[in-house]
């Protein structure tokens, strides 16, 4: 797929947007010293509203939402901020709703993680989520609020 910007709900050349609840995922990436990291690449990928990944490995007989990009990236600004327009994550068989996240500085991978919905009842049944401490789980949890452009969540990342 050639459209890999930070707007996963609108594919270039298509009129319709992705299904699901559209959200803004944003935050700031800083070093452990608290200094913002400008120019970092942040990538996200997730399943569509039907729980299907845009990946050849997901061969389940579930229709893929053709209006959903599935993968996107952003580059942090001078103050380390990033933002995505995507959908609220949905269930995927055997997993709690989540968004995959990778942070890179040039070709060097700084972090690979997943963001989870704060308080989702399926978190307690998810093998990866259960292994985290409460502090680790808080650091990768998405709490949703109403912002000026609709539903949003802020997840700050320390690398």
CSV table of C-alpha atoms in Angstrom, one decimal:
chain,number,residue,atom,x,y,z
A,1,UNK,CA,0.0,0.0,0.0
A,2,UNK,CA,1.5,3.3,-1.0
A,3,UNK,CA,-0.4,5.5,1.5
A,4,UNK,CA,1.6,5.4,4.7
A,5,UNK,CA,1.1,8.8,6.3
A,6,UNK,CA,-0.2,9.5,9.8
A,7,UNK,CA,-3.9,9.5,8.8
A,8,UNK,CA,-4.9,5.8,8.8
A,9,UNK,CA,-8.6,6.5,8.2
A,10,UNK,CA,-8.3,8.2,4.8
A,11,UNK,CA,-6.6,6.5,1.9
A,12,UNK,CA,-5.4,8.7,-0.9
A,13,UNK,CA,-7.7,8.4,-3.9
A,14,UNK,CA,-10.7,7.0,-1.9
A,15,UNK,CA,-13.8,8.9,-1.1
A,16,UNK,CA,-14.9,7.0,2.0
A,17,UNK,CA,-13.1,6.8,5.4
A,18,UNK,CA,-12.5,3.8,7.5
A,19,UNK,CA,-15.1,2.2,9.6
A,20,UNK,CA,-14.9,2.3,13.4
A,21,UNK,CA,-14.6,5.1,15.9
A,22,UNK,CA,-12.1,7.7,14.6
A,23,UNK,CA,-9.6,9.0,17.2
A,24,UNK,CA,-6.6,11.1,17.4
A,25,UNK,CA,-3.6,9.4,19.0
A,26,UNK,CA,-0.9,11.9,20.0
A,27,UNK,CA,1.9,12.5,22.5
A,28,UNK,CA,5.5,13.5,23.0
A,29,UNK,CA,8.6,11.4,22.7
A,30,UNK,CA,11.4,12.3,25.2
A,31,UNK,CA,14.6,10.7,26.4
A,32,UNK,CA,15.0,9.5,29.9
A,33,UNK,CA,16.4,12.9,30.7
A,34,UNK,CA,13.1,14.6,29.8
A,35,UNK,CA,14.5,16.2,26.7
A,36,UNK,CA,12.1,16.0,23.7
A,37,UNK,CA,13.4,14.0,20.7
A,38,UNK,CA,12.9,15.8,17.5
A,39,UNK,CA,13.0,14.0,14.1
A,40,UNK,CA,12.2,10.5,15.6
A,41,UNK,CA,10.1,8.2,13.4
A,42,UNK,CA,7.1,6.6,15.1
A,43,UNK,CA,5.2,3.9,13.4
A,44,UNK,CA,1.8,2.3,14.3
A,45,UNK,CA,-0.1,-0.6,12.9
A,46,UNK,CA,-3.3,-2.2,14.0
A,47,UNK,CA,-6.2,-4.3,12.8
A,48,UNK,CA,-9.3,-2.7,11.2
A,49,UNK,CA,-12.8,-2.4,12.6
A,50,UNK,CA,-13.4,-6.1,11.6
A,51,UNK,CA,-10.3,-7.3,13.6
A,52,UNK,CA,-8.4,-8.0,10.3
A,53,UNK,CA,-4.8,-6.9,9.7
A,54,UNK,CA,-3.6,-5.7,6.3
A,55,UNK,CA,-0.9,-8.3,6.3
A,56,UNK,CA,-0.5,-11.4,4.2
A,57,UNK,CA,-0.1,-13.4,7.4
A,58,UNK,CA,-3.7,-12.7,8.4
A,59,UNK,CA,-5.4,-15.1,6.1
A,60,UNK,CA,-8.7,-15.4,8.1
A,61,UNK,CA,-11.8,-15.3,5.9
A,62,UNK,CA,-12.8,-11.8,7.3
A,63,UNK,CA,-13.3,-8.9,4.9
A,64,UNK,CA,-10.7,-6.1,5.2
A,65,UNK,CA,-12.0,-2.5,5.5
A,66,UNK,CA,-10.6,-1.1,2.3
A,67,UNK,CA,-10.9,2.4,3.8
A,68,UNK,CA,-8.4,1.7,6.5
A,69,UNK,CA,-4.7,2.1,5.9
A,70,UNK,CA,-3.6,-0.3,8.7
A,71,UNK,CA,-0.1,1.2,9.0
A,72,UNK,CA,1.2,4.7,9.3
A,73,UNK,CA,4.1,6.8,10.5
A,74,UNK,CA,4.9,10.3,11.7
A,75,UNK,CA,8.1,12.2,12.4
A,76,UNK,CA,8.2,14.1,15.7
A,77,UNK,CA,8.4,17.9,15.5
A,78,UNK,CA,11.0,20.1,17.2
A,79,UNK,CA,9.3,19.5,20.6
A,80,UNK,CA,9.1,15.7,20.2
A,81,UNK,CA,5.3,15.7,19.4
A,82,UNK,CA,3.6,13.1,17.2
A,83,UNK,CA,0.0,12.6,16.1
A,84,UNK,CA,-2.1,10.0,14.2
A,85,UNK,CA,-5.6,9.9,13.0
A,86,UNK,CA,-6.8,6.3,13.4
A,87,UNK,CA,-9.5,4.2,14.9
A,88,UNK,CA,-10.1,3.1,18.4
A,89,UNK,CA,-8.5,-0.4,18.5
A,90,UNK,CA,-10.8,-3.3,18.2
A,91,UNK,CA,-10.6,-7.0,19.2
A,92,UNK,CA,-8.4,-9.4,17.4
A,93,UNK,CA,-8.8,-13.1,18.0
A,94,UNK,CA,-7.0,-14.0,21.2
A,95,UNK,CA,-5.9,-10.5,22.0
A,96,UNK,CA,-7.2,-7.4,23.8
A,97,UNK,CA,-7.6,-4.3,21.6
A,98,UNK,CA,-4.2,-2.7,21.0
A,99,UNK,CA,-2.1,-0.6,18.6
A,100,UNK,CA,1.4,-1.7,17.7
A,101,UNK,CA,4.1,1.0,18.1
A,102,UNK,CA,7.7,1.3,17.0
A,103,UNK,CA,10.0,4.3,17.6
A,104,UNK,CA,13.2,4.8,15.5
A,105,UNK,CA,16.0,7.2,15.5
A,106,UNK,CA,17.3,6.9,11.9
A,107,UNK,CA,17.8,3.2,11.4
A,108,UNK,CA,18.2,2.5,15.1
A,109,UNK,CA,15.1,1.0,16.8
A,110,UNK,CA,14.5,2.7,20.2
A,111,UNK,CA,11.3,1.0,21.3
A,112,UNK,CA,8.7,-1.5,20.1
A,113,UNK,CA,5.6,-1.8,22.3
A,114,UNK,CA,1.8,-1.8,22.1
A,115,UNK,CA,-0.8,0.7,23.4
A,116,UNK,CA,-3.8,-0.7,25.2
A,117,UNK,CA,-7.2,0.7,26.1
A,118,UNK,CA,-7.2,1.7,29.8
A,119,UNK,CA,-9.6,-0.4,31.8
A,120,UNK,CA,-10.6,-2.7,28.9
A,121,UNK,CA,-11.9,-6.0,30.6
A,122,UNK,CA,-10.0,-8.1,28.0
A,123,UNK,CA,-6.6,-6.7,29.3
A,124,UNK,CA,-6.7,-9.1,32.2
A,125,UNK,CA,-6.9,-12.1,29.8
A,126,UNK,CA,-4.2,-10.9,27.4
A,127,UNK,CA,-0.9,-12.7,27.7
A,128,UNK,CA,1.3,-9.7,27.0
A,129,UNK,CA,-0.7,-7.2,29.0
A,130,UNK,CA,-0.7,-9.5,32.1
A,131,UNK,CA,3.1,-9.7,32.2
A,132,UNK,CA,3.4,-6.0,32.7
A,133,UNK,CA,3.7,-4.3,36.1
A,134,UNK,CA,1.0,-1.7,36.9
A,135,UNK,CA,3.4,1.1,36.2
A,136,UNK,CA,4.3,-0.4,32.8
A,137,UNK,CA,0.7,-0.9,31.9
A,138,UNK,CA,-0.1,2.7,32.8
A,139,UNK,CA,2.7,3.9,30.6
A,140,UNK,CA,1.1,2.2,27.5
A,141,UNK,CA,-2.5,2.8,28.3
A,142,UNK,CA,-4.9,5.0,26.3
A,143,UNK,CA,-7.5,6.9,28.1
A,144,UNK,CA,-10.0,8.6,25.8
A,145,UNK,CA,-11.3,12.2,26.2
A,146,UNK,CA,-13.2,14.6,24.0
A,147,UNK,CA,-10.8,17.1,22.3
A,148,UNK,CA,-11.4,19.9,19.9
A,149,UNK,CA,-11.4,17.5,16.9
A,150,UNK,CA,-13.3,14.6,18.6
A,151,UNK,CA,-12.1,11.7,20.6
A,152,UNK,CA,-8.4,11.7,21.5
A,153,UNK,CA,-5.9,10.0,23.6
A,154,UNK,CA,-2.4,11.1,24.7
A,155,UNK,CA,0.4,8.6,25.2
A,156,UNK,CA,3.8,10.1,26.0
A,157,UNK,CA,6.8,7.9,25.3
A,158,UNK,CA,10.1,7.9,27.1
A,159,UNK,CA,13.0,6.1,25.3
